[in-house]
Structure formats: structure tokens, C-alpha cells
Coordinates of C-alpha atoms in Angstrom, one line a residue:
Chain D
X148 CA 114.2 79.3 109.1
X149 CA 114.3 79.1 105.4
X150 CA 112.4 75.8 105.5
X151 CA 109.5 77.2 107.5
X152 CA 109.2 80.3 105.2
X153 CA 109.0 77.9 102.3
X154 CA 106.3 75.6 103.6
X155 CA 104.0 78.2 105.2
X156 CA 104.0 82.0 105.2
X157 CA 103.8 83.7 108.6
X158 CA 100.7 85.6 107.4
X159 CA 98.9 82.5 106.4
X160 CA 99.9 80.9 109.7
X161 CA 98.4 83.8 111.6
X162 CA 95.1 83.6 109.8
X163 CA 94.9 79.8 110.0
X164 CA 95.3 79.9 113.8
X165 CA 92.4 82.4 114.0
X166 CA 90.2 80.2 111.7
X167 CA 90.9 77.1 113.9
X168 CA 90.2 79.1 117.0
X169 CA 86.8 80.2 115.7
X170 CA 85.9 76.7 114.6
X171 CA 86.9 75.2 118.0
X172 CA 84.8 77.8 119.8
X173 CA 81.8 77.0 117.5
X174 CA 82.1 73.3 118.1
X175 CA 82.3 73.8 121.9
X176 CA 79.2 76.0 121.8
X177 CA 77.4 73.3 119.8
X178 CA 78.4 70.6 122.2
X179 CA 77.2 72.7 125.1
X180 CA 73.9 73.4 123.4
X181 CA 73.4 69.7 122.6
X182 CA 74.2 68.7 126.2
X183 CA 71.9 71.3 127.6
X184 CA 74.7 72.8 129.5
X185 CA 74.0 76.4 128.5
X186 CA 71.6 78.7 130.3
X187 CA 68.8 80.5 128.3
X188 CA 70.5 83.8 129.1
X189 CA 73.7 82.6 127.5
X190 CA 71.8 81.2 124.5
X191 CA 70.2 84.6 123.9
X192 CA 73.7 86.1 124.0
X193 CA 75.1 84.0 121.2
X194 CA 73.9 86.0 118.3
X195 CA 74.8 89.4 119.8
X196 CA 78.2 88.1 120.6
X197 CA 78.8 87.3 116.9
X198 CA 77.4 90.7 116.0
X199 CA 79.8 92.5 118.3
X200 CA 82.7 90.4 117.0
X201 CA 81.8 91.3 113.4
X202 CA 81.6 95.0 114.4
X203 CA 85.0 94.9 116.2
X204 CA 86.8 93.0 113.3
X205 CA 85.4 95.4 110.7
X206 CA 86.2 98.5 112.8
X207 CA 89.7 97.2 113.2
X208 CA 90.2 97.6 109.4
X209 CA 89.7 101.3 109.8
X210 CA 91.4 101.8 113.2
X211 CA 94.2 99.2 113.0
X212 CA 95.0 98.9 109.3
X213 CA 94.2 102.4 108.0
X214 CA 95.1 104.0 111.3
X215 CA 92.2 106.4 111.5
X216 CA 89.8 106.7 114.4
X217 CA 86.2 106.2 113.4
X218 CA 83.3 106.4 115.8
X219 CA 80.5 106.0 113.2
X220 CA 80.2 102.3 113.5
X221 CA 76.8 102.3 115.2
X222 CA 75.5 104.6 112.5
X223 CA 76.4 102.2 109.7
X224 CA 75.0 99.3 111.7
X225 CA 71.8 101.3 112.0
X226 CA 71.5 101.8 108.3
X227 CA 72.1 98.1 107.7
X228 CA 69.6 97.1 110.4
X229 CA 66.9 99.4 109.0
X230 CA 67.3 98.6 105.3
X231 CA 67.6 94.8 106.1
X232 CA 64.5 94.8 108.3
X233 CA 62.5 96.9 105.9
X234 CA 63.4 94.5 103.0
X235 CA 62.5 91.5 105.1
X236 CA 59.1 93.0 106.2
X237 CA 58.2 93.9 102.6
X238 CA 59.3 90.6 101.1
X239 CA 57.9 88.3 103.8
X240 CA 55.0 87.3 101.6
X241 CA 56.8 87.6 98.3
X242 CA 59.8 85.4 99.4
X243 CA 58.5 83.1 102.1
X244 CA 61.7 81.1 102.3
X245 CA 64.0 82.6 105.0
X246 CA 67.0 80.9 103.6
X247 CA 66.7 82.9 100.4
X248 CA 65.3 86.1 101.9
X249 CA 67.8 86.6 104.7
X250 CA 71.0 86.4 102.5
X251 CA 69.5 89.1 100.2
X252 CA 68.6 91.2 103.3
X253 CA 72.2 90.8 104.5
X254 CA 73.7 91.9 101.2
X255 CA 71.3 94.8 100.9
X256 CA 71.9 96.0 104.4
X257 CA 75.7 95.8 103.7
X258 CA 75.5 97.6 100.4
X259 CA 73.3 100.4 101.8
X260 CA 75.7 101.0 104.7
X261 CA 78.7 100.9 102.2
X262 CA 77.0 103.5 100.0
X263 CA 76.6 105.8 103.1
X264 CA 80.2 105.0 104.1
X265 CA 81.4 106.3 100.8
X266 CA 79.1 109.3 100.8
X267 CA 80.3 110.3 104.3
X268 CA 83.8 109.2 103.6
X269 CA 84.4 111.6 100.6
X270 CA 84.2 114.8 102.7
X271 CA 85.2 113.3 106.0
X272 CA 88.4 111.4 105.2
X273 CA 90.2 114.6 104.5
X274 CA 90.3 115.0 108.3
X275 CA 92.6 113.0 110.4
X276 CA 93.0 111.7 114.0
X277 CA 90.7 113.3 116.6
X278 CA 88.9 115.5 114.1
X279 CA 87.9 112.4 112.1
X280 CA 86.7 110.7 115.2
X281 CA 84.5 113.7 116.2
X282 CA 83.0 114.1 112.7
X283 CA 82.2 110.3 112.3
X284 CA 80.6 110.4 115.8
X285 CA 78.4 113.3 114.7
X286 CA 77.4 111.5 111.4
X287 CA 76.6 108.4 113.4
X288 CA 74.3 110.5 115.6
X289 CA 72.7 112.2 112.6
X290 CA 71.9 108.8 111.0
X291 CA 70.4 107.5 114.3
X292 CA 68.2 110.6 114.8
X293 CA 67.0 110.6 111.2
X294 CA 66.1 106.9 111.4
X295 CA 64.3 107.6 114.7
X296 CA 62.1 110.2 113.1
X297 CA 61.1 108.4 109.9
X298 CA 57.4 107.4 109.6
X299 CA 56.8 105.1 106.6
X300 CA 53.6 103.4 105.8
X301 CA 51.9 101.5 102.9
X302 CA 48.3 101.4 101.9
X303 CA 46.3 100.8 98.7
X304 CA 47.7 104.0 97.2
X305 CA 51.3 103.2 97.7
X306 CA 54.0 104.3 100.1
X307 CA 53.6 107.3 102.5
X308 CA 56.6 108.9 104.2
X309 CA 56.9 111.7 106.8
X310 CA 59.6 113.0 109.1
X311 CA 57.1 114.6 111.5
X312 CA 54.3 112.3 112.7
X313 CA 51.9 109.5 111.8
X314 CA 49.1 111.9 110.9
X315 CA 51.4 113.8 108.5
X316 CA 51.6 110.7 106.3
X317 CA 48.0 111.0 105.0
X318 CA 47.8 107.2 105.0
X319 CA 44.5 105.4 104.7
X320 CA 43.2 103.9 107.9
X321 CA 43.7 100.3 106.8
X322 CA 47.4 101.1 105.9
X323 CA 50.3 99.1 107.3
X324 CA 52.9 100.9 109.3
X325 CA 56.4 99.9 108.2
X326 CA 58.6 102.3 110.2
X327 CA 56.9 104.0 113.2
X328 CA 59.2 106.9 114.2
X329 CA 61.0 106.4 117.5
X330 CA 59.2 103.1 118.0
X331 CA 61.1 101.7 115.0
X332 CA 60.3 98.6 113.0
X333 CA 58.0 95.9 114.3
X334 CA 57.5 92.4 113.3
X335 CA 60.8 91.7 111.6
X336 CA 61.0 87.9 110.9
X337 CA 63.4 86.3 113.3
X338 CA 65.7 85.0 110.6
X339 CA 69.0 85.1 112.5
X340 CA 70.3 82.3 114.5
X341 CA 73.6 81.4 116.0
X342 CA 74.7 79.2 113.0
X343 CA 74.1 82.0 110.4
X344 CA 75.6 84.6 112.6
X345 CA 78.7 82.4 113.1
X346 CA 79.0 81.8 109.4
X347 CA 78.9 85.5 108.7
X348 CA 81.5 86.2 111.4
X349 CA 83.7 83.5 109.9
X350 CA 83.3 85.1 106.4
X351 CA 84.1 88.5 107.9
X352 CA 87.3 87.2 109.4
X353 CA 88.3 85.6 106.1
X354 CA 87.5 88.7 104.1
X355 CA 89.4 90.9 106.6
X356 CA 92.5 88.7 106.5
X357 CA 92.4 88.5 102.7
X358 CA 92.0 92.2 102.5
X359 CA 94.9 92.9 104.8
X360 CA 97.3 90.4 103.1
X361 CA 96.7 91.7 99.6
X362 CA 97.9 94.5 97.3
X363 CA 95.1 96.7 98.7
X364 CA 95.9 95.9 102.3
X365 CA 99.6 96.7 101.7
X366 CA 98.6 100.0 100.1
X367 CA 96.4 100.9 103.1
X368 CA 99.0 100.0 105.6
X369 CA 101.6 102.0 103.7
X370 CA 99.3 105.1 104.1
X371 CA 99.1 104.4 107.8
X372 CA 102.8 104.1 108.2
X373 CA 103.9 107.0 106.0
X374 CA 101.5 109.1 104.0
X375 CA 104.2 111.1 102.2
X376 CA 106.2 108.0 101.2
X377 CA 103.1 106.2 100.1
X378 CA 102.2 109.1 97.8
X379 CA 105.8 109.1 96.4
X380 CA 105.5 105.5 95.2
X381 CA 102.2 106.2 93.5
X382 CA 99.6 105.1 96.0
X383 CA 96.3 106.9 95.6
X384 CA 95.5 107.8 99.2
X385 CA 91.9 108.9 98.8
X386 CA 91.0 105.8 96.9
X387 CA 92.4 103.4 99.5
X388 CA 91.0 105.3 102.4
X389 CA 87.6 105.1 100.8
X390 CA 87.8 101.4 100.0
X391 CA 88.7 100.7 103.7
X392 CA 86.0 102.9 105.0
X393 CA 83.4 101.4 102.7
X394 CA 84.4 97.8 103.6
X395 CA 84.1 98.7 107.3
X396 CA 80.7 100.2 106.7
X397 CA 79.6 97.2 104.6
X398 CA 80.5 94.7 107.4
X399 CA 78.9 96.9 110.0
X400 CA 75.7 97.0 107.9
X401 CA 75.7 93.2 107.7
X402 CA 76.1 93.0 111.5
X403 CA 73.2 95.4 111.8
X404 CA 71.0 93.1 109.7
X405 CA 71.8 90.1 111.8
X406 CA 71.1 92.1 114.9
X407 CA 67.8 93.4 113.7
X408 CA 66.6 89.9 112.6
X409 CA 67.4 88.6 116.1
X410 CA 64.7 90.7 117.8
X411 CA 61.2 91.4 116.6
X412 CA 61.4 95.1 117.4
X413 CA 64.0 97.4 116.2
X414 CA 64.6 100.9 117.6
X415 CA 67.2 103.4 116.3
X416 CA 67.9 104.6 119.8
X417 CA 69.9 101.4 120.3
X418 CA 72.5 102.6 117.8
X419 CA 73.8 105.5 119.9
X420 CA 77.3 106.6 120.4
X421 CA 77.7 104.2 123.4
X422 CA 77.6 101.4 120.9
X423 CA 80.3 103.0 118.7
X424 CA 82.5 103.6 121.7
X425 CA 81.9 100.1 123.0
X426 CA 83.1 98.7 119.6
X427 CA 86.1 101.0 119.7
X428 CA 86.9 99.7 123.2
X429 CA 86.8 96.1 121.9
X430 CA 89.3 97.1 119.1
X431 CA 91.7 98.9 121.4
X432 CA 91.6 96.3 124.2
X433 CA 92.0 93.5 121.8
X434 CA 95.1 95.1 120.4
X435 CA 94.9 97.6 117.5
X436 CA 95.3 95.8 114.3
X437 CA 94.9 92.3 115.8
X438 CA 91.9 90.4 114.3
X439 CA 91.7 87.6 116.9
X440 CA 92.3 90.2 119.6
X441 CA 89.2 92.1 118.5
X442 CA 87.0 88.9 118.6
X443 CA 88.3 87.8 122.0
X444 CA 87.8 91.3 123.5
X445 CA 84.3 91.6 122.0
X446 CA 83.3 88.3 123.5
X447 CA 85.0 88.8 126.9
X448 CA 83.6 92.3 127.4
X449 CA 80.1 91.3 126.5
X450 CA 80.2 88.2 128.7
X451 CA 81.8 89.8 131.8
X452 CA 78.8 91.9 132.9
X453 CA 76.4 89.1 132.2
X454 CA 78.4 86.5 134.2
X455 CA 78.9 89.0 137.1
X456 CA 75.1 89.2 137.3
X457 CA 74.7 86.0 139.2
X458 CA 77.6 86.5 141.6
X459 CA 77.6 88.3 144.9
X460 CA 78.7 91.4 143.1
X461 CA 75.2 91.6 141.6
X462 CA 74.1 95.2 141.5
X463 CA 77.6 96.5 141.5
X464 CA 78.6 94.6 138.4
X465 CA 79.1 97.6 136.2
X466 CA 81.5 99.0 138.8
X467 CA 83.5 95.8 138.6
X468 CA 83.2 95.8 134.9
X469 CA 84.9 99.2 134.8
X470 CA 87.6 98.1 137.2
X471 CA 88.3 95.0 135.0
X472 CA 88.4 97.3 132.0
X473 CA 90.9 99.7 133.5
X474 CA 93.2 97.0 134.8
X475 CA 93.1 95.2 131.5
X476 CA 94.1 98.4 129.7
X477 CA 96.9 99.0 132.1
X478 CA 98.0 95.4 131.8
X479 CA 98.1 95.4 128.1
X480 CA 99.7 98.8 127.5
X481 CA 102.0 99.4 130.5
X482 CA 105.2 97.3 130.5
X483 CA 106.2 98.2 134.0
X484 CA 102.8 97.3 135.3
X485 CA 103.0 94.0 133.5
X486 CA 106.4 93.2 134.9
X487 CA 105.4 94.1 138.4
X488 CA 102.3 91.9 138.1
X489 CA 104.3 89.0 136.8
X490 CA 106.9 89.7 139.5
X491 CA 104.2 89.4 142.2
X492 CA 103.0 86.1 140.7
X493 CA 106.4 84.6 140.4
X494 CA 107.3 85.7 143.9
X495 CA 104.2 84.1 145.3
X496 CA 105.0 80.9 143.5
X497 CA 108.5 80.8 144.9
X498 CA 107.0 81.3 148.4
X499 CA 104.6 78.4 147.9
X500 CA 107.5 76.1 146.9
X501 CA 109.3 77.0 150.1
Chain M
X66 CA 116.9 115.4 74.1
X67 CA 117.6 115.6 77.8
X68 CA 115.7 113.2 80.1
X69 CA 115.0 115.9 82.6
X70 CA 114.9 119.6 81.7
X71 CA 114.1 122.2 84.3
X72 CA 113.5 125.8 83.1
X73 CA 113.6 128.8 85.4
X74 CA 112.0 126.9 88.2
X75 CA 111.1 129.2 91.2
X76 CA 109.1 128.9 94.4
X77 CA 108.3 131.5 97.0
X78 CA 107.1 130.8 100.5
X79 CA 105.6 134.2 101.5
X80 CA 108.5 136.6 101.0
X81 CA 111.2 133.9 100.9
X82 CA 112.3 132.9 97.5
X83 CA 113.5 129.3 98.4
X84 CA 114.4 128.4 94.8
X85 CA 115.2 131.1 92.3
X86 CA 115.4 130.5 88.6
X87 CA 116.7 127.0 88.8
X88 CA 117.8 125.4 85.5
X89 CA 119.2 122.0 84.9
X90 CA 119.5 119.5 82.0
X91 CA 120.2 115.9 82.8
X92 CA 120.9 113.5 80.0
X93 CA 119.8 109.8 80.1
X94 CA 122.1 107.6 82.1
X95 CA 123.8 110.5 83.8
X96 CA 124.8 110.6 87.5
X97 CA 124.1 114.2 88.5
X98 CA 124.9 115.8 91.8
X99 CA 123.1 118.7 93.5
X100 CA 125.1 120.2 96.3
X101 CA 125.2 123.3 98.4
X102 CA 125.3 124.5 102.0
X103 CA 122.5 123.7 104.5
X104 CA 119.3 125.6 103.7
X105 CA 120.3 126.2 100.1
X106 CA 117.0 124.8 98.7
X107 CA 118.2 121.4 97.5
X108 CA 115.4 119.4 99.1
X109 CA 112.9 122.0 97.9
X110 CA 114.1 121.3 94.4
X111 CA 113.3 117.6 95.0
X112 CA 109.9 118.5 96.4
X113 CA 109.2 120.6 93.3
X114 CA 110.3 117.9 91.0
X115 CA 108.1 115.3 92.7
X116 CA 105.0 117.6 93.0
X117 CA 105.0 118.0 96.8
X118 CA 105.2 121.7 96.1
X119 CA 103.7 123.5 93.1
X120 CA 106.3 125.9 91.6
X121 CA 105.5 129.6 91.5
X122 CA 106.9 129.8 88.0
X123 CA 109.0 127.8 85.6
X124 CA 108.6 124.4 84.0
X125 CA 109.7 120.8 84.3
X126 CA 110.0 118.4 81.4
X127 CA 110.5 114.7 81.8
X128 CA 111.4 112.9 78.6
X129 CA 109.8 115.8 76.7
X130 CA 106.6 115.7 78.7
X131 CA 105.6 118.7 80.7
X132 CA 105.0 117.5 84.3
X133 CA 104.8 121.0 85.9
X134 CA 102.1 121.1 88.6
X135 CA 101.1 117.5 88.4
X136 CA 100.3 115.5 91.6
X137 CA 102.9 113.4 93.3
X138 CA 101.3 110.1 92.4
X139 CA 101.0 111.1 88.7
X140 CA 104.6 112.3 88.6
X141 CA 105.6 108.9 90.1
X142 CA 103.6 107.2 87.3
X143 CA 105.4 109.4 84.7
X144 CA 108.7 108.0 86.0
X145 CA 110.3 109.9 88.9
X146 CA 111.0 108.1 92.1
X147 CA 112.7 109.4 95.2
X148 CA 114.1 108.7 98.6
X149 CA 113.9 111.0 101.6
X150 CA 116.5 112.8 103.7
X151 CA 114.9 111.6 106.9
X152 CA 114.1 108.0 106.0
X153 CA 110.5 107.3 105.3
X154 CA 109.9 103.6 105.3
X155 CA 106.7 101.8 106.0
X156 CA 107.9 100.8 109.5
X157 CA 105.3 98.2 110.5
X158 CA 105.6 96.4 107.2
X159 CA 108.2 93.7 106.4
X160 CA 111.2 94.6 104.2
X161 CA 109.7 92.5 101.4
X162 CA 106.3 94.3 101.7
X163 CA 108.0 97.7 101.6
X164 CA 109.3 96.8 98.1
X165 CA 106.0 95.3 97.1
X166 CA 104.2 98.6 97.9
X167 CA 106.6 100.1 95.4
X168 CA 105.5 97.5 92.9
X169 CA 101.9 98.5 93.5
X170 CA 101.3 100.1 90.1
X171 CA 103.5 97.6 88.2
X172 CA 101.6 94.4 88.9
X173 CA 97.9 94.9 89.4
X174 CA 94.9 93.1 90.5
X175 CA 91.7 94.5 92.0
X176 CA 90.6 94.6 95.6
X177 CA 87.9 92.2 94.9
X178 CA 90.3 89.7 93.3
X179 CA 92.4 90.1 96.5
X180 CA 89.5 89.6 98.9
X181 CA 88.2 86.5 97.1
X182 CA 91.6 85.1 96.3
X183 CA 90.9 84.8 92.6
X184 CA 93.6 83.3 90.3
X185 CA 95.1 86.6 89.4
X186 CA 95.9 87.3 93.0
X187 CA 98.2 84.3 93.2
X188 CA 99.9 84.8 89.8
X189 CA 100.4 88.5 90.5
X190 CA 101.6 88.0 94.1
X191 CA 104.1 85.4 92.8
X192 CA 105.4 87.8 90.2
X193 CA 105.7 90.5 92.8
X194 CA 107.5 88.3 95.3
X195 CA 110.0 87.3 92.6
X196 CA 110.6 90.9 91.4
X197 CA 110.9 92.2 95.0
X198 CA 113.4 89.5 96.0
X199 CA 115.5 90.3 92.9
X200 CA 115.6 94.0 94.0
X201 CA 116.4 93.0 97.6
X202 CA 119.3 90.9 96.3
X203 CA 120.8 93.9 94.5
X204 CA 121.0 95.7 97.9
X205 CA 122.0 92.6 99.9
X206 CA 118.8 92.6 101.9
X207 CA 117.4 89.2 100.8
X208 CA 118.1 87.6 104.2
X209 CA 116.1 90.3 105.9
X210 CA 113.0 90.0 103.7
X211 CA 110.7 89.1 106.5
X212 CA 112.1 91.6 109.1
X213 CA 110.1 94.6 110.0
X214 CA 111.5 97.6 108.2
X215 CA 111.7 99.4 111.6
X216 CA 114.1 96.8 112.9
X217 CA 116.7 97.2 110.1
X218 CA 120.0 98.9 110.9
X219 CA 120.3 102.5 109.6
X220 CA 122.4 101.8 106.6
X221 CA 120.1 99.0 105.4
X222 CA 117.1 101.3 105.9
X223 CA 118.6 103.7 103.4
X224 CA 119.2 100.9 100.9
X225 CA 115.7 99.6 101.3
X226 CA 114.4 103.1 100.5
X227 CA 116.3 103.0 97.2
X228 CA 115.0 99.5 96.5
X229 CA 111.5 100.7 97.1
X230 CA 111.9 103.7 94.8
X231 CA 113.4 101.4 92.1
X232 CA 110.4 99.1 92.4
X233 CA 108.2 101.8 90.9
X234 CA 110.2 101.4 87.7
X235 CA 111.3 105.0 87.3
X236 CA 113.2 106.7 84.5
X237 CA 114.8 109.2 87.0
X238 CA 115.8 108.4 90.5
X239 CA 116.2 111.2 93.1
X240 CA 118.3 110.4 96.1
X241 CA 118.2 112.8 99.0
X242 CA 121.4 112.5 101.0
X243 CA 121.8 108.8 100.5
X244 CA 125.1 108.7 102.5
X245 CA 123.9 110.7 105.5
X246 CA 124.9 109.0 108.7
X247 CA 127.0 106.4 107.0
X248 CA 130.6 105.6 107.9
X249 CA 133.4 105.7 105.2
X250 CA 133.2 102.0 104.4
X251 CA 129.4 102.0 104.2
X252 CA 129.7 105.1 101.9
X253 CA 132.1 103.3 99.7
X254 CA 129.7 100.4 99.4
X255 CA 126.8 102.8 98.7
X256 CA 128.8 104.3 95.8
X257 CA 129.3 100.9 94.3
X258 CA 125.6 100.2 94.7
X259 CA 124.6 103.5 93.0
X260 CA 126.9 102.9 90.1
X261 CA 125.5 99.3 89.9
X262 CA 122.0 100.6 89.8
X263 CA 122.8 103.2 87.1
X264 CA 124.5 100.5 84.9
X265 CA 122.2 97.6 85.4
X266 CA 118.8 99.4 85.6
X267 CA 119.6 101.8 82.8
X268 CA 118.8 104.6 85.4
X269 CA 119.4 108.3 85.4
X270 CA 120.2 109.5 88.9
X271 CA 120.1 112.9 90.5
X272 CA 121.4 113.1 94.1
X273 CA 121.8 115.5 96.9
X274 CA 124.8 114.9 99.0
X275 CA 127.1 116.6 101.5
X276 CA 129.8 113.9 101.4
X277 CA 132.2 115.4 98.8
X278 CA 134.1 112.1 98.5
X279 CA 130.9 110.5 97.2
X280 CA 130.0 113.4 94.9
X281 CA 133.5 113.6 93.4
X282 CA 133.6 109.8 93.2
X283 CA 130.5 109.1 91.2
X284 CA 128.9 112.3 89.9
X285 CA 129.7 113.3 86.4
X286 CA 128.2 116.8 86.7
X287 CA 127.0 118.9 89.5
X288 CA 125.0 122.0 90.2
X289 CA 125.8 124.1 93.3
X290 CA 122.9 125.9 95.0
X291 CA 123.4 128.7 97.5
X292 CA 120.4 130.7 99.0
X293 CA 118.1 129.2 96.4
X294 CA 120.3 130.4 93.5
X295 CA 122.5 128.6 91.2
X296 CA 126.1 129.3 92.1
X297 CA 128.0 127.0 89.6
X298 CA 127.3 124.2 87.2
X299 CA 129.5 121.9 85.2
X300 CA 131.9 119.0 85.4
X301 CA 132.3 117.8 89.0
X302 CA 136.1 118.4 89.2
X303 CA 135.9 121.9 87.8
X304 CA 133.0 123.0 90.0
X305 CA 134.5 121.6 93.2
X306 CA 137.7 123.6 92.5
X307 CA 135.7 126.8 91.8
X308 CA 136.8 129.4 94.4
X309 CA 133.2 130.7 94.6
X310 CA 132.0 127.3 95.6
X311 CA 134.7 126.8 98.2
X312 CA 133.8 130.3 99.6
X313 CA 130.1 129.3 99.9
X314 CA 130.9 126.1 101.8
X315 CA 133.8 127.4 104.0
X316 CA 133.0 131.1 104.2
X317 CA 135.6 133.8 103.6

């Protein structure tokens, strides 16, 4: 036992397995693409899959590592998507090279989301448990609704903004609409592709692991396990809660930028609470605190309804999706249920042998 | 000058005066006992000393510095560490990591250095591992370093809590019923460990305990609390033979 602990730490081993798993998945996808084995529908899903995986991994930092329930993930994603798209639209002529423009947009979207994360976090993180979940949900909805009512335009006189209507902006007729209220942002350059999205996902996973297995991560987990004891050994609870919350928001913002640069139109209504809850489901189903679990759950739960589309289930696919979800939850959390199921399987096998 | 000097410390919860005019002077290197029947206010005194409660009146001086009313984390940085009556470990962290959380403010590097694995991360983590393993060895926990704290047997959990408190490099260590739930041989071992900590870490220790064998065995002086008030104070053997104290413990 001593030998193994000397050669490789269990934490390092855990993260290495996840990295290898990701790279293998990437290679398989690339081979399938090269061989033309992948349907167009699946190809369209590749970027959203990475986006959902990033969202799930980042939310896992708040839910699994800090131990607080947050339902504001879609709100932070919305901020990232809007600020990233706006930047790309404004800079499309100034920085024509997508390889330079897009990383700046990613960083900008992440930073904007992180700033909002800190601003919201300062008053909100005093709350705990269900209360925090409700308040973050409300903030997410506020962000979405404000984004949906912004009208922003540019003409020869400069920028015009209104929260009411297009006519309220007093923009010249030849002006260019940048954000058109509920219709959102149009004409964002399609800078995302699967390779970039995958690289960002990979970086997210590396950052998350490095965060968890560091001095900061230990401090955050100590707060999760015992607040009073953490305080007694000199851990600044507010500071570490805010750091975690800001990192989660940053990564969600980056995911939002990838998402918005994958479609030419962007509407705030997409970032509603369904999205936040969906991401939370990924985290819970994948195992709270497990980074590879979050990725697998995000991928599986996004693919299942799409794959069911072509089967005989067809129109009833969401019903089956729900059944699968419930049984997976039961399976992963209920030990008796698990034993019974395994019991059934092993009995069957015995019967077959006879 | 005394390491810890408490002057007329009092706290009221509504109409209840949980601690009333508590005074104590602990010299550097002393092993001091705080005893008294259940509900006498012993743990409340600990909570006042560590800033969990703010005193209604009175003052606390640590090494000449007034620490009255400071926050828990600041008091820890000033040099008071504690253990808890009902063990409070970081259950889902390994034994080693529990101690490393205690080292949090001793060996620093920023979150950014941690995320990007900059050189200071490696040097600092290496130092932390070394220091934490040294502490675990003192308590005979070195073979359980990678075990989850939750899976440790009870006696070892108590020891780990002391190790974690020591990791914060305190001047004064507060132990809240360290021998609770231990059998006589474990208690004996604990007494040796406490003495070892005092001698080798140059530590001053204030402990709450119900086990009179431990108190009379290692404490040089004691204070007896009863209903929040000081009943007796002085050399352990004198105080334990005081008829007032025996009456408070056993009744009339």
C-alpha cells in the first residue's frame, strides 16, 4: 500500500482517469466524424453537449464541494452569452480573425458572469440550503428578464439603450440594432465548434480538479463538512464561499459564450429556470461532488431524448425520459433497490445456466 | 505576565446568567483544568474565549493583547485553538487533509497558484504534507493518513481533533472533554499525549474534563464552576478535597 501512495496519489489518479476518459471520448467522436458515421443531428449536438458538461462540472463546485444549492446557473450563463455575443458583434470588423476574437469573448463572458456572481453572492451567501436555492433561482430569473427587455442600438451618434421599446431609443433610422429586446442578439459569428468546445471542457475539468485538490479546495470542503470547526481553525468562510461561487459563475459564463456562438440568434428566454434545474439534475444524478459523474450524466441525459426520437417510442419520448430519470435516481440512491435489481439479474443468469 | 488573563467575564442569555464574573490567570506552559457539574457553563467559557459568543461584560487578554469581542477566525490567528465536546472533524476529508486544513494559515499560496499549479503550490504542499505527517506521528495516526476522518475509531477522532488544533500553531490549546467516551487505558494514553504536547510543543493547555483521574493526574491548577459562578480555584489536590466542591458534585 505504501508503494502505491508513494508513486501516485489517489487524488492524482482520480483526475488522470477523468482526463484519459475525456481524450478517448474525443478521439472516438473524431473517428466517427471522419468515417461519416455520425448523423447531422448528432453533429449538431456535439457543442451543446460540451456546454452542458461544462455547466454541470462548474455547478458541481458549488453543490458538491461547497455543499450549497444554487439554481442560478442559467442566469450566469445568460450574462456570459450576452456579453460574449455583444463583444463579438461589435468587434467583428475590428478583429476579423476568429481565433483571436473568440478567446477574448470567452474570457470577457466569464469575467462578466464572475462579477455578477460576486455581486449576487455577497448578500445571498449568508443564506443556506433551500433558502439559497430559492434566492439564486430568483436572481437567475431577474437576469433573464432584464436581458430580455434590453434594447441596444448604435448609430452615428453613438450607443442608444432602452428598457422599454425600440422607439424609446431615439436611434437614427440607419442605426444598427445590437440587442433587440426579447428577440435577443442576431448575427453572432459562428465561432464555436466542437474542437474549441471540447478544449474548454477539458480546461474546465483541469481547473476544477486543481481547485478541489488545493489549499483553497480543502478550505471550501472543510466549510461544507463543519462550518464551526472550519472557523475555529481560522478559515474565512465568506471569502471561500465567494471564491467558489465566482468560479462557478465564471465557468457558466464561458459555457454561455460557447453556446451563443454556436447559433446565429440568441434569446434570453432560453436561459430560464428549466435550464438551471436541468443542470442541477445532471449534478445530482452524476453523483454530488463527482466530476466525471457530472460529465457522464450531462451527456447521457442530453442524448437520451434525442436517441429516443427515432425509435418506436417517438412522441412519448419525454415520458420515457422521465421514467429513465426516476429509475436512475432510485438506482443510484437506494441501496435496497440496487440489491434487488442485482438480485434479479443474478437470478436470471443462474436460470440461464441451468 | 500571564499568557491568558480573563477579567470578570460574564454572559447572559436573556435572563440566564450562564457565566458570572469569571476570572482566571494561566501562566505560560501551565496545564490548567476547568471542572464543574453538567450545565455549569464550562463550554460557554470556551465559546467566549474563542469568540463564538460575545461577552456581556469583562475582558480577555492573550499574551497582553486584548482579544475581547474579536471574531473566531481572528482569535485563532492570535493563538487560541480548540477541540469540541461533540467531535467536529471534516468527515469527508482524509485524516491528512484534516490536519492540512489546520495548516491553512501557516503555509500559504493563492487560489490562482493552486488552480494553475504554479511552483509555490508544489513547494507549499510538500511542506504541508511534511508538517502534517509529523503531527500525525505524535498522535500515532500516521498509518491512517489517507483514511476518511469519518471512518476513524472514536478515540483516534479525538486525537485527530487535537492534531488539527495544534496545526494552527496556537499559544493556548483549549480541550473540551478530551477523554469523554474513552476507556481507562485510552485515557491513560491520552494523559501521556497531553503531557507530551505540553512539553514538546511548548504549549499552554486549558482543559474541561469530568474524569477526575485525568484532572488530578495532569492538571497543576483547576477552577471549579457551578451555576456559572466560580466555586473554587487553586492547586488541584487542594481544590478536589474542598468540601464545597465535593458537595457541588455529589450533592448534600
